[in-house]
Short mmCIF file of C-alpha atoms in Angstrom, two decimals:
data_model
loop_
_atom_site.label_atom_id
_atom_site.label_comp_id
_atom_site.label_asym_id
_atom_site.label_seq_id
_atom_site.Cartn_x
_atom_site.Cartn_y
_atom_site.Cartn_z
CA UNK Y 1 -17.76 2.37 6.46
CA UNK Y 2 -15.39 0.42 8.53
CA UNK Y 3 -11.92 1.77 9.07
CA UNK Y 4 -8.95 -1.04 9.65
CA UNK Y 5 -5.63 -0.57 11.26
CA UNK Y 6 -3.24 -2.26 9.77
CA UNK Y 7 0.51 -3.78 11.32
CA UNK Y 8 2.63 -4.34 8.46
CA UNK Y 9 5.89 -5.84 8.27
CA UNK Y 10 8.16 -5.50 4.76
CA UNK Y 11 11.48 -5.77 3.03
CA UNK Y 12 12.13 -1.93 1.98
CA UNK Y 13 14.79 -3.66 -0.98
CA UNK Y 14 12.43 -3.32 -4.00
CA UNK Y 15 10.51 -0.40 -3.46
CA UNK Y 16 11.21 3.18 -3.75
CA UNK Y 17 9.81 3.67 -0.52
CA UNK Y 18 6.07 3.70 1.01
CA UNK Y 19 4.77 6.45 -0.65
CA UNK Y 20 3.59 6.27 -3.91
CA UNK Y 21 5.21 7.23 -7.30
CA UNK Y 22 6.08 7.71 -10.70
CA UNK Y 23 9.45 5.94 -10.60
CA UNK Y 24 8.93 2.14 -9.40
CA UNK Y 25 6.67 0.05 -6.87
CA UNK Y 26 6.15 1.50 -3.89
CA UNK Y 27 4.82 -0.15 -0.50
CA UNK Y 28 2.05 1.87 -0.07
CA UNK Y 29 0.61 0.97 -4.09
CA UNK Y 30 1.23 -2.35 -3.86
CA UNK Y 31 -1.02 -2.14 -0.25
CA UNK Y 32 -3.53 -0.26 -2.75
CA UNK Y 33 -4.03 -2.82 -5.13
CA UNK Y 34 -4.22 -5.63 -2.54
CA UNK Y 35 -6.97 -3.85 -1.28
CA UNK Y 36 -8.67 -2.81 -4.30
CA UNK Y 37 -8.00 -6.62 -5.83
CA UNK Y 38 -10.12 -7.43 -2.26
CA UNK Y 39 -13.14 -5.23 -2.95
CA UNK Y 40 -13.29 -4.14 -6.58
CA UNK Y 41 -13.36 -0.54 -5.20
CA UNK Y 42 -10.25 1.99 -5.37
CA UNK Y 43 -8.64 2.15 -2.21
CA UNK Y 44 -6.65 4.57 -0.12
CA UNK Y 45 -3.86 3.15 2.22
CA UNK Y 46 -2.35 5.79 4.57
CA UNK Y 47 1.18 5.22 7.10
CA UNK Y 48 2.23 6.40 10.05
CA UNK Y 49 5.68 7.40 8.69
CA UNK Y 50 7.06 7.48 4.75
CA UNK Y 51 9.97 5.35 4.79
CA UNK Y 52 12.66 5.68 2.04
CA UNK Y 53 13.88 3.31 -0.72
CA UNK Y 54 15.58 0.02 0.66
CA UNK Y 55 13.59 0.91 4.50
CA UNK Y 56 12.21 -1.71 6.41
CA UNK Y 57 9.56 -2.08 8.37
CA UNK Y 58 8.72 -4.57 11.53
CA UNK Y 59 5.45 -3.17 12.34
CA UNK Y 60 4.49 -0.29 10.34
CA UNK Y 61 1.00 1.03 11.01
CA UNK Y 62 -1.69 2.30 8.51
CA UNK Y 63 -5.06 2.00 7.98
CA UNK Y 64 -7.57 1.81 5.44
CA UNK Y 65 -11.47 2.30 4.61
CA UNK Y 66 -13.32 -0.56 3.70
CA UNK Y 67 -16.76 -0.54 2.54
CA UNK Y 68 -18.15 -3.88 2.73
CA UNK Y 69 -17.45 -5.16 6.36
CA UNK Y 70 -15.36 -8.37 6.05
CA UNK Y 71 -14.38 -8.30 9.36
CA UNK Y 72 -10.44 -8.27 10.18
CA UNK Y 73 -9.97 -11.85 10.19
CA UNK Y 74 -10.61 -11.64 6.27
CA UNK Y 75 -9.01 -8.64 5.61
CA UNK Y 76 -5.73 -9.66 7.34
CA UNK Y 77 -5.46 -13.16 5.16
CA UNK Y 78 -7.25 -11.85 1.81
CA UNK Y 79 -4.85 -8.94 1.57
CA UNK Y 80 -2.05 -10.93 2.35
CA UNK Y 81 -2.73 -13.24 -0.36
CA UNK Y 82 -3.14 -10.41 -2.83
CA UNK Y 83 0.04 -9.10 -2.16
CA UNK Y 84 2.32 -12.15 -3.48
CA UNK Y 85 4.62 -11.88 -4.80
CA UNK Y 86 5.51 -8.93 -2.79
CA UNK Y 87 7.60 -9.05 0.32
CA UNK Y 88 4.88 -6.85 2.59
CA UNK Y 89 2.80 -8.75 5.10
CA UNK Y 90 -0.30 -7.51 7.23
CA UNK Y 91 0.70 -9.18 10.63
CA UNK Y 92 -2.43 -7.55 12.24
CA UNK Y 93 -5.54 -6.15 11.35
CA UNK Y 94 -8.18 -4.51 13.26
CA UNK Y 95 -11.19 -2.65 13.32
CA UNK Y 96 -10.88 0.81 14.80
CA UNK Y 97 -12.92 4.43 14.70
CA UNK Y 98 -13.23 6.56 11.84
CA UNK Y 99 -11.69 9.37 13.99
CA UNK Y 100 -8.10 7.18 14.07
CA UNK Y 101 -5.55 7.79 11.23
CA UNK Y 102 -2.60 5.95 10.63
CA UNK Y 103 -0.20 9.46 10.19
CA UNK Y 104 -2.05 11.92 12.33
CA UNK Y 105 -3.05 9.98 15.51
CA UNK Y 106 0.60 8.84 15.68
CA UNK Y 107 1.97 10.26 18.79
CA UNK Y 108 5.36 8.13 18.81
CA UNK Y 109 7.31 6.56 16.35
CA UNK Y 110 10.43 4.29 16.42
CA UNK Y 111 13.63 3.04 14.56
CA UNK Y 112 16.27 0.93 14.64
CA UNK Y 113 18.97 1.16 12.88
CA UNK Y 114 21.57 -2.16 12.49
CA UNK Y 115 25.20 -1.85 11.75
CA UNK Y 116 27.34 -5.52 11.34
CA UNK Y 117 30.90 -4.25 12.73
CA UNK Y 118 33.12 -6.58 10.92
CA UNK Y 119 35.87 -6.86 8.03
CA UNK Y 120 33.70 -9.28 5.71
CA UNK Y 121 31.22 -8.75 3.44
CA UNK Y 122 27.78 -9.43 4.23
CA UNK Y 123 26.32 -12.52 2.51
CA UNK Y 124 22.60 -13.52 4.78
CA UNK Y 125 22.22 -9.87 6.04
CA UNK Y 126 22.86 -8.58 2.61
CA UNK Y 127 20.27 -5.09 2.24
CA UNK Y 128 19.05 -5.75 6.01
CA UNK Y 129 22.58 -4.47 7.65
CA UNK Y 130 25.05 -1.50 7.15
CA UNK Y 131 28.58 -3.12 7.63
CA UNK Y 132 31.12 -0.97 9.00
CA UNK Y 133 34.83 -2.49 8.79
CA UNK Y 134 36.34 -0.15 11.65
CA UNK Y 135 35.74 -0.95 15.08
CA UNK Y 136 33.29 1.11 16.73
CA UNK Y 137 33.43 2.11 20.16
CA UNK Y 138 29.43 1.46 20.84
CA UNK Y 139 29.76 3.03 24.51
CA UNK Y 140 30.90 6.30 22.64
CA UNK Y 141 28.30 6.06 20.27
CA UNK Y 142 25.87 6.20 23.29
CA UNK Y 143 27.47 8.57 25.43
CA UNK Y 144 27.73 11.37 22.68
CA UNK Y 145 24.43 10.46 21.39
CA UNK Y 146 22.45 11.46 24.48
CA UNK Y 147 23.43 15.02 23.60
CA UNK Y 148 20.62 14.58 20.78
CA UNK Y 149 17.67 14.01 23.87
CA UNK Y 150 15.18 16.63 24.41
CA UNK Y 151 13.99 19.65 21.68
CA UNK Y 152 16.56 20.79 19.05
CA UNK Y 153 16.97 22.23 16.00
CA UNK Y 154 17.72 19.01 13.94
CA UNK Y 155 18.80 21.04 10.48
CA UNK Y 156 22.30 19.35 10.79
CA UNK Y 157 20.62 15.89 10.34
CA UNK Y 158 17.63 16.70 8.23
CA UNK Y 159 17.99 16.32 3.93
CA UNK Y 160 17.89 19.43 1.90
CA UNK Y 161 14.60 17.64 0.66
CA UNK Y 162 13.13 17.41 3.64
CA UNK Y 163 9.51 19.09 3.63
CA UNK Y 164 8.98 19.28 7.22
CA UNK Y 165 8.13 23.15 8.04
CA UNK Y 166 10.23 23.09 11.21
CA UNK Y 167 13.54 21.64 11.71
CA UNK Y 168 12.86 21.94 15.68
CA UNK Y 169 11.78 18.16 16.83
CA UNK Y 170 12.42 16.22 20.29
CA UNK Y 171 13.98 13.57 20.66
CA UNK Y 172 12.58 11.33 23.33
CA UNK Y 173 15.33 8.76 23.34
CA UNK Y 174 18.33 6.78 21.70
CA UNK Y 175 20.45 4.34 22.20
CA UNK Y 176 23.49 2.54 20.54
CA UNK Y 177 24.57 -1.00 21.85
CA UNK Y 178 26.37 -4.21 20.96
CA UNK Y 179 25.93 -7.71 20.91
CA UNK Y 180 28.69 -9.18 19.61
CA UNK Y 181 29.48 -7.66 15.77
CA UNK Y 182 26.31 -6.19 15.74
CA UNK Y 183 25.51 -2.82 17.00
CA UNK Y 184 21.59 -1.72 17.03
CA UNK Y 185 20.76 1.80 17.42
CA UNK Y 186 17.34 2.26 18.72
CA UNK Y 187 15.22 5.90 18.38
CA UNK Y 188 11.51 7.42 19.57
CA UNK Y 189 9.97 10.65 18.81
CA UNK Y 190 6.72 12.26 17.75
CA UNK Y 191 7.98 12.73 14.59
CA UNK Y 192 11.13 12.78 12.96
CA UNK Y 193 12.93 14.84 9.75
CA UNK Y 194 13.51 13.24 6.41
CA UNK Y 195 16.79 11.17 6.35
CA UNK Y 196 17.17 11.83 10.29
CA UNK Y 197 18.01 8.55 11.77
CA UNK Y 198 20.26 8.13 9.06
CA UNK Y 199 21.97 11.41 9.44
CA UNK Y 200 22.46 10.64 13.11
CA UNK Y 201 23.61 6.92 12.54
CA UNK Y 202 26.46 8.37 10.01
CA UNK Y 203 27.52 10.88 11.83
CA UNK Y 204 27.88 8.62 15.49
CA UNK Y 205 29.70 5.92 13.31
CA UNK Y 206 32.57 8.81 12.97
CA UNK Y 207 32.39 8.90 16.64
CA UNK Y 208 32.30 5.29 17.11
CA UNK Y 209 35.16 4.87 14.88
CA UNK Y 210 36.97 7.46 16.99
CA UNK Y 211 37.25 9.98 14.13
CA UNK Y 212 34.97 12.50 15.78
CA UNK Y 213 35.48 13.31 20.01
CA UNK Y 214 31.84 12.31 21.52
CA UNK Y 215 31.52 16.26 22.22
CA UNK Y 216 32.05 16.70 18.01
CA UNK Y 217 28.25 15.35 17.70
CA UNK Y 218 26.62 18.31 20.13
CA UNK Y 219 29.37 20.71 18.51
CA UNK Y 220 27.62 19.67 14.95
CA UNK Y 221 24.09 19.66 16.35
CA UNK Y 222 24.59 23.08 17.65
CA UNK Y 223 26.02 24.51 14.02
CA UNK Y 224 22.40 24.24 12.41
CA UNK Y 225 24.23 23.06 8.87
CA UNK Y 226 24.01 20.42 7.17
CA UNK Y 227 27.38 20.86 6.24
CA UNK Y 228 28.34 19.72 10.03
CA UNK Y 229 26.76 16.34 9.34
CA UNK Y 230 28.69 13.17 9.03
CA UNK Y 231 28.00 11.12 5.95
CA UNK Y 232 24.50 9.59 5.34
CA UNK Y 233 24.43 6.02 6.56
CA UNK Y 234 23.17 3.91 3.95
CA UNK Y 235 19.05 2.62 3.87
CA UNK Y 236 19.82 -1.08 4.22
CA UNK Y 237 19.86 -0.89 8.56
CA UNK Y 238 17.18 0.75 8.79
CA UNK Y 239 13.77 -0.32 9.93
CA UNK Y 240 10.45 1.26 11.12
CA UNK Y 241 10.08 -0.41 14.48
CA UNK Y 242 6.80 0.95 15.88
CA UNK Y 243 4.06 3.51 15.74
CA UNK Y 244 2.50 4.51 19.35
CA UNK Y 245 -1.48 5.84 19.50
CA UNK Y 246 -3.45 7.67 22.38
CA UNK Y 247 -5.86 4.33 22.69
CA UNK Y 248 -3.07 2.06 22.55
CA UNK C 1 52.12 -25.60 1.66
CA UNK C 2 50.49 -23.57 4.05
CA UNK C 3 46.99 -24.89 5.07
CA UNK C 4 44.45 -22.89 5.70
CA UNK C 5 41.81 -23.17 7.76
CA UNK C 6 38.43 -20.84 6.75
CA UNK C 7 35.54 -20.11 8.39
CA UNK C 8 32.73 -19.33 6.18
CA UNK C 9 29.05 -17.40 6.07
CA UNK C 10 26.65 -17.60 3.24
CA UNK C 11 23.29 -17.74 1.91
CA UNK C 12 22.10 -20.83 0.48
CA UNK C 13 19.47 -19.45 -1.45
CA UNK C 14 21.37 -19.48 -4.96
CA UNK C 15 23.03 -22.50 -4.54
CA UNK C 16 22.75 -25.95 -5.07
CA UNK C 17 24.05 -26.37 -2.13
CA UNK C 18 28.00 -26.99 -0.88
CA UNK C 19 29.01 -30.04 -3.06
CA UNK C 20 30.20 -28.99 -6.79
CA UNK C 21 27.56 -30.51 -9.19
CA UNK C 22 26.84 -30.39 -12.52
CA UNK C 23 23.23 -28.76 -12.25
CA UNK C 24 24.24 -25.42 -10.50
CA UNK C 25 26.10 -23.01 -8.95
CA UNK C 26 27.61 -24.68 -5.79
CA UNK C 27 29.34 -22.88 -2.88
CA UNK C 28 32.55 -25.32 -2.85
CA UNK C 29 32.89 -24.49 -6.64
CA UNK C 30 32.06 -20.14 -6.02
CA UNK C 31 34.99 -20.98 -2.99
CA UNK C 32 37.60 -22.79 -5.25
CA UNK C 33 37.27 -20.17 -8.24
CA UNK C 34 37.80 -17.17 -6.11
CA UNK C 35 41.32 -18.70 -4.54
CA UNK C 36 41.98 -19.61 -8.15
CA UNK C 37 41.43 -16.38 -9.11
CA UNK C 38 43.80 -15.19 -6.41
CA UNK C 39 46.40 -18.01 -7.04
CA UNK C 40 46.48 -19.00 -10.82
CA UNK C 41 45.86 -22.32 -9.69
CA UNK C 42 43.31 -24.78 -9.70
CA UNK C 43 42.33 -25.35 -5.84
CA UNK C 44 40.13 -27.74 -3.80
CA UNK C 45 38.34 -26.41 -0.72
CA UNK C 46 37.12 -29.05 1.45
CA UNK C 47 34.40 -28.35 3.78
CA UNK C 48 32.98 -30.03 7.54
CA UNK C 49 29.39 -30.41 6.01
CA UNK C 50 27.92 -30.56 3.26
CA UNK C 51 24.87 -28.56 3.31
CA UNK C 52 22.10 -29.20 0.92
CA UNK C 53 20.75 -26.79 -1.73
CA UNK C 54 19.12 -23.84 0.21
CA UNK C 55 20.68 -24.57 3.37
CA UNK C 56 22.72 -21.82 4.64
CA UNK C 57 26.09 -21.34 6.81
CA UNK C 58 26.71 -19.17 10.01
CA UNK C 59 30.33 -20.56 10.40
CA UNK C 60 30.93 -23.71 8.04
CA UNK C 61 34.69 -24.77 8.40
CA UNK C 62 36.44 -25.41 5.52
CA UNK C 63 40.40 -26.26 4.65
CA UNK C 64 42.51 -25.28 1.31
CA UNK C 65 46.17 -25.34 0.47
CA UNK C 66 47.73 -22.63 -1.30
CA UNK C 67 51.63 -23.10 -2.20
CA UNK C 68 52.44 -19.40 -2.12
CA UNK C 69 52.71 -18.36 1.36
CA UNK C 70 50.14 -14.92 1.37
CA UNK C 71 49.16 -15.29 4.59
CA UNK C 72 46.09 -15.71 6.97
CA UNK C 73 44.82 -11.62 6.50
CA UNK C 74 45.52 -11.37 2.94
CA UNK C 75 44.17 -14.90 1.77
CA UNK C 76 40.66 -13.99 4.14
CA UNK C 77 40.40 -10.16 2.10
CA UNK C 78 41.28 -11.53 -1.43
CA UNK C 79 39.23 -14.74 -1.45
CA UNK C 80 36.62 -11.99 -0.19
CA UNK C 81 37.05 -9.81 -3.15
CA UNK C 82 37.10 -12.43 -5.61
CA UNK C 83 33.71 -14.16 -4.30
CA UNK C 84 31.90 -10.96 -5.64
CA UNK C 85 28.92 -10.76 -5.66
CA UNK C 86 28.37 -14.42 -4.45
CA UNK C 87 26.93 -14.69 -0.86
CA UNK C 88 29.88 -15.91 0.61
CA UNK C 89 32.22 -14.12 3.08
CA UNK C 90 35.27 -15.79 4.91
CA UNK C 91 34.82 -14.51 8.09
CA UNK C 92 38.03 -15.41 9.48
CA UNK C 93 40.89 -17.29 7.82
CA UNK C 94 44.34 -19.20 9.55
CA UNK C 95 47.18 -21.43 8.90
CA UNK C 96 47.11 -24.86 10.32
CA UNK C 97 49.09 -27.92 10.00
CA UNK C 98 48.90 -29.84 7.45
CA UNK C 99 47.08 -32.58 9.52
CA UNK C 100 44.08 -30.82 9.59
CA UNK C 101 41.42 -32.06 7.71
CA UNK C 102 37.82 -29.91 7.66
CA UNK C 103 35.54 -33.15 7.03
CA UNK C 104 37.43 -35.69 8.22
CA UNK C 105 39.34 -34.11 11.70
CA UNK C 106 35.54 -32.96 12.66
CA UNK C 107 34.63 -34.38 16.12
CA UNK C 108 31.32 -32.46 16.46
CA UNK C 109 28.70 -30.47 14.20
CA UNK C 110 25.98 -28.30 14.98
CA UNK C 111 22.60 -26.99 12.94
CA UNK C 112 20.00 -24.85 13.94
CA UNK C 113 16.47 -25.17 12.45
CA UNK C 114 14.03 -21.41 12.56
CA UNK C 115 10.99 -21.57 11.83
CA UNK C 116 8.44 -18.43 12.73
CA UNK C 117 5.21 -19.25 14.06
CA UNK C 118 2.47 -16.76 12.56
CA UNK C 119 -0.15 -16.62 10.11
CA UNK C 120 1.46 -13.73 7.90
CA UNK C 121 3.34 -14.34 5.44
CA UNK C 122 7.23 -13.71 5.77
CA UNK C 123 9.37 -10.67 4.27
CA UNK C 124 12.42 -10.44 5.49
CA UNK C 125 12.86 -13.67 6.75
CA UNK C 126 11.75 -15.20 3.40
CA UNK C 127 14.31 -18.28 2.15
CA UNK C 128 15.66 -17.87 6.07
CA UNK C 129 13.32 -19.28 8.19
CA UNK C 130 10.20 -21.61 7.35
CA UNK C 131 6.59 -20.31 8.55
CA UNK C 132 4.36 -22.62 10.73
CA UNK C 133 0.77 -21.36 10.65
CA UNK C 134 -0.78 -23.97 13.15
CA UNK C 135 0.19 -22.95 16.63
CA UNK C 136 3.21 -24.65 17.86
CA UNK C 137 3.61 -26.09 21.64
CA UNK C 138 7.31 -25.81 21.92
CA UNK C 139 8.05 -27.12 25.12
CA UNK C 140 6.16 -30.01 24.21
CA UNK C 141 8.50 -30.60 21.02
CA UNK C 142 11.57 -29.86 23.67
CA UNK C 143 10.58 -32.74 25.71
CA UNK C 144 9.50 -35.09 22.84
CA UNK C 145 13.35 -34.33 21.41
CA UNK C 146 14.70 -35.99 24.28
CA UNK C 147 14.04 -39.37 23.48
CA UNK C 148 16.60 -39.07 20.22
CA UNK C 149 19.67 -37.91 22.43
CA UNK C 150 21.73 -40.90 22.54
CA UNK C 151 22.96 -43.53 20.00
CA UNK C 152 20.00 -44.58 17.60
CA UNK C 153 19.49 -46.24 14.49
CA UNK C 154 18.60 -43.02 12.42
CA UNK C 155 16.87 -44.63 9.45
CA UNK C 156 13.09 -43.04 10.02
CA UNK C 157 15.13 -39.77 9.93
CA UNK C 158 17.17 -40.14 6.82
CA UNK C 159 16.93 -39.63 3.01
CA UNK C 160 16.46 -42.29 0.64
CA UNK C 161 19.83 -40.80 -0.85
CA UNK C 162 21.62 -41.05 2.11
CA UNK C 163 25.39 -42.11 1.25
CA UNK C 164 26.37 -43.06 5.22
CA UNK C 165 27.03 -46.53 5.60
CA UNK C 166 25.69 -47.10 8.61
CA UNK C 167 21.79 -45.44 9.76
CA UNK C 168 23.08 -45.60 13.41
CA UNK C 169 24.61 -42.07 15.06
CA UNK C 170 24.67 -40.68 18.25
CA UNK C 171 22.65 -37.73 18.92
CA UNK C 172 24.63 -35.13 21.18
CA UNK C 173 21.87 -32.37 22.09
CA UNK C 174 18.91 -31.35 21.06
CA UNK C 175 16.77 -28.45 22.32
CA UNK C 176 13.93 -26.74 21.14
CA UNK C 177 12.85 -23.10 22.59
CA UNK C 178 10.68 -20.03 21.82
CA UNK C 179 11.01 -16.34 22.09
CA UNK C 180 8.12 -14.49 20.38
CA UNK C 181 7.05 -16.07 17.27
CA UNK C 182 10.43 -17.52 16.57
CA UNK C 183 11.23 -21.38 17.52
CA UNK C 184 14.08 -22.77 17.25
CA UNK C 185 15.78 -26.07 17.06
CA UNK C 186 19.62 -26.83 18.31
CA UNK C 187 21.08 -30.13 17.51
CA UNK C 188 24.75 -31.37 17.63
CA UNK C 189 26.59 -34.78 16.49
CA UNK C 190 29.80 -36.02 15.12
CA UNK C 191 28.18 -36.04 12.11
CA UNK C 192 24.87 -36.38 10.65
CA UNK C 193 22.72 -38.96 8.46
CA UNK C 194 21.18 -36.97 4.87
CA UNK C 195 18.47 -35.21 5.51
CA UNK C 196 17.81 -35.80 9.32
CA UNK C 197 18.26 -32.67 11.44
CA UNK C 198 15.04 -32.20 8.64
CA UNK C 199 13.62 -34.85 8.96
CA UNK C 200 13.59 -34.67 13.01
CA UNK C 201 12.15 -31.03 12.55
CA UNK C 202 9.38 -32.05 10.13
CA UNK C 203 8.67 -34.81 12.55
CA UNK C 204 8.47 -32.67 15.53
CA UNK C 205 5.87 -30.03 14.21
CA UNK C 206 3.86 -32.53 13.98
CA UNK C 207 4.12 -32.85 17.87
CA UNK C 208 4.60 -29.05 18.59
CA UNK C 209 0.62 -29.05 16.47
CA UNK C 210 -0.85 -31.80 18.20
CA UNK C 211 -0.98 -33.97 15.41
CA UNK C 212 2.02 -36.28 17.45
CA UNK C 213 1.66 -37.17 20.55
CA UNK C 214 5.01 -36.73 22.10
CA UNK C 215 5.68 -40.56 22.69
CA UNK C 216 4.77 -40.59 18.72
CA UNK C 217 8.43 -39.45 18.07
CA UNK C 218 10.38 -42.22 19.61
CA UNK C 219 7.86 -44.76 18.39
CA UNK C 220 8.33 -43.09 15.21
CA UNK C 221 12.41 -43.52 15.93
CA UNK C 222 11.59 -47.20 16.71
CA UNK C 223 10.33 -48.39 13.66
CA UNK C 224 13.46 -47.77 11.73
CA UNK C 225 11.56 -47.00 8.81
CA UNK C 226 11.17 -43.90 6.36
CA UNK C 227 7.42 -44.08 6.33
CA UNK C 228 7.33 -43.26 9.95
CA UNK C 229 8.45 -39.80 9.27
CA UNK C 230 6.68 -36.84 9.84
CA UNK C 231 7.03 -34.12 6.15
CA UNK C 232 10.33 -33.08 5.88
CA UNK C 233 11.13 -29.24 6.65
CA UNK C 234 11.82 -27.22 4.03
CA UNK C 235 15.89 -26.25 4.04
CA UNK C 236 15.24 -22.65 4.23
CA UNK C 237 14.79 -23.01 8.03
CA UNK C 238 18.15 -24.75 8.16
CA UNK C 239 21.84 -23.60 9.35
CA UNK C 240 24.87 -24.70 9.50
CA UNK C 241 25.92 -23.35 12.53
CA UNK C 242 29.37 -24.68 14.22
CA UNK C 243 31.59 -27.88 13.86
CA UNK C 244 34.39 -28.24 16.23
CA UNK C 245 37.85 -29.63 16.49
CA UNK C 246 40.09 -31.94 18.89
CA UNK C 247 42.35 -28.52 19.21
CA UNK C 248 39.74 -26.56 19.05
#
C-alpha cells in the first residue's frame, strides 16, 4: 500500500489545532476526510508536530496510506480540491517507504514566530502577527536568547499540560531579528515541549522591551518553574516552518 | 482647524472599497464614523486613491479637519479605538496646513500587484494575493512592461466605468520580479486610469504564460481599444502602496 508524504501549508485561525477532537475542526480531520472523500476508505493522517489552536503552518509534513495507487500527482490536486472550503493546502506530495513516518522519522523541526512592533492595530496581518506596542530591542532579544542553545531543562517554558515525559530538550538554534516593524524569531530542534516557542517568545519580549536584563532569561531557565516564565505569547505569530528527515 | 494628514493600512476584503456607497460598508465611511465618534461631528476624510472593492492599503494617505485641536498622537490612538473591529489602523497621523489636499496635492501614486505562482491552493494568503497555476516567465513580463513607461493613451487598460476625462497618462515605473513562488508587480503614476494597474497585470500573465508574445503588449497598448485586453486580475492581488507629496 503506498505511503505519501505530504507538505502542507494552513491558516491555524479556525481550527483547534492539528490534532483531532471533540471540541471543533481540527487540521488533521479535515486532512482525514479529504482523503477518505478521495478513496471511499477511512483514512489516517499523521504530523510531524501537533500545532495548537490559531498555529500556522508553511510546510508542515505528514503522511498518509493510500491503498489504491493514484500516484502523487493525483493525490496532491484531488485532496486539495476536497478540502475547500478549508484554508489547508497540500503544496507537495510524494511517494515514500512504508518505513517513513511523518512524527517519528522527524529528526528536526522549525518555527517562526512573527511579532509587528508598532502602536496600531493590525488590520492585513490580523491572526498571522503578535503586535507588541513597546519597542523591542531585537539585538537583546538575540543576545539573551542564545543562553537557550544546547541541552536544558526547558520546565520554565513548557505548559503544565504538556505530556512530554522529559522536560530536558536541545535547542539547536534561535534567532530574533528585525526588518523594519517586524521582528521574526526563528527556532530548530529535534523536538520541542508543548507551548515552548511561545513560552520563549513571551518571555524575550520582556527582555526586548527592556523589562527583564538579557541575563533574567538564563536566570529563569535555570529556576526549573514555570512560575519564572514570562507571559505566554499569543498563537497568532506562530508558524510551523519545517520538518527535517534522515533521506532528505 | 487643524488638518490632519493620516496614513492608513487596511484590508479590503470587507469593503466595497474606499468611496462611501450605498451598497456596502466602505472604508472612507468606517474612517469618517470613527472621528465622528471621537468628535461629535460629522467629518469628511478625503483620501489619494480610491481603491476598488477588495483592494487593500499598505499606506493610503488621507486628509480630515477636526476643529478641536487634540493633536497628532491622540487623534492617530482614538480614531484607532473607534475603528474597532474594522480592518483599518492609522498608522501614523500629523497636522498639516491647510493647503494640503490628499487627492488633489498628490504628485505620484504607487500599487503593487502579488500574485503566487503554484498549483496549491492558497491559505494564508487567501483575498491577499491572486494564484497563477500556469508557470509564469517573469523576466519576460519585466521586459514586455517596458514598452508602457512613458505617456500613452491608456484606453486598452481601462474600465468601461472609468470617470477620467482623458485615457492618456504617463506611466512612471513599472517592474516585475520573482522571489520563490511570489511575483510581483511595481507601478507608479500621478495618477491612474479605473481599473488599469489590473488591467496591465491581467494583460501581462498572459505574456509571463506564453499565451502573449511580449511585443503582444504594446500592440495590445496600440490599439486603444478595450477588447485588446488581456482578463482583468482579480483585486485581491492589488495594493495600494505609497502616494507622495511636493513636500514630501
Amino acid at each position: 500500500m503506498p505511503r505519501y508524504k505530504l507538505t502542507l501549508e494552513y491558516d491555524g485561525g479556525p481550527f483547534v489545532g492539528w490534532q483531532r477532537q471533540e471540541n471543533g475542526p481540527s487540521v488533521q480531520e479535515a486532512m482525514e476526510n479529504a482523503v477518505a472523500a478521495l478513496t471511499g476508505e477511512a483514512a489516517l493522517v499523521y504530523g510531524a508536530g501537533r500545532t495548537d489552536a490559531g498555529v500556522h503552518a508553511l510546510a508542515m509534513t505528514a503522511h498518509v496510506d493510500i491503498e489504491k495507487d493514484y500516484g502523487a500527482n493525483v493525490i496532491c490536486n484531488a485532496v486539495n480540491q476536497h478540502l475547500r472550503p478549508a484554508p489547508i493546502a497540500v503544496l507537495r506530495a510524494e511517494e515514500v517507504s512504508d518505513d517513513f513516518h511523518a512524527r517519528f522519522s522527524c529528526i528536526r523541526r522549525a518555527y517562526e514566530y512573527r511579532i509587528v512592533n508598532r502602536r496600531a492595530p493590525l488590520t492585513l496581518e490580523r491572526g498571522r502577527a503578535w503586535r507588541v506596542t513597546a519597542r523591542l530591542d531585537a539585538e537583546a532579544m538575540h543576545g539573551a536568547a542564545q543562553a537557550l542553545v544546547g541541552r536544558h531543562d526547558f520546565s520554565t517554558f513548557r505548559s503544565a499540560q504538556c505530556q512530554s515525559k522529559s522536560p530536558v530538550k536541545t535547542l539547536d538554534e534561535i534567532s530574533v531579528s528585525r526588518a523594519g516593524e517586524e521582528i521574526v524569531l526563528r527556532v530548530a530542534a529535534r523536538s520541542f515541549l508543548h507551548h515552548q516557542v511561545r513560552s520563549i517568545t513571551g518571555s524575550l519580549v520582556e527582555v526586548g522591551r527592556g523589562k527583564w536584563r538579557p541575563r533574567d532569561l538564563e536566570t529563569a531557565l535555570s529556576a526549573k518553574s514555570r512560575e519564572a516564565c514570562g507571559p505566554v505569547a499569543p498563537p497568532d505569530g506562530l508558524y510551523f516552518l519545517r520538518a527535517d528527515y534522515e533521506n532528505n
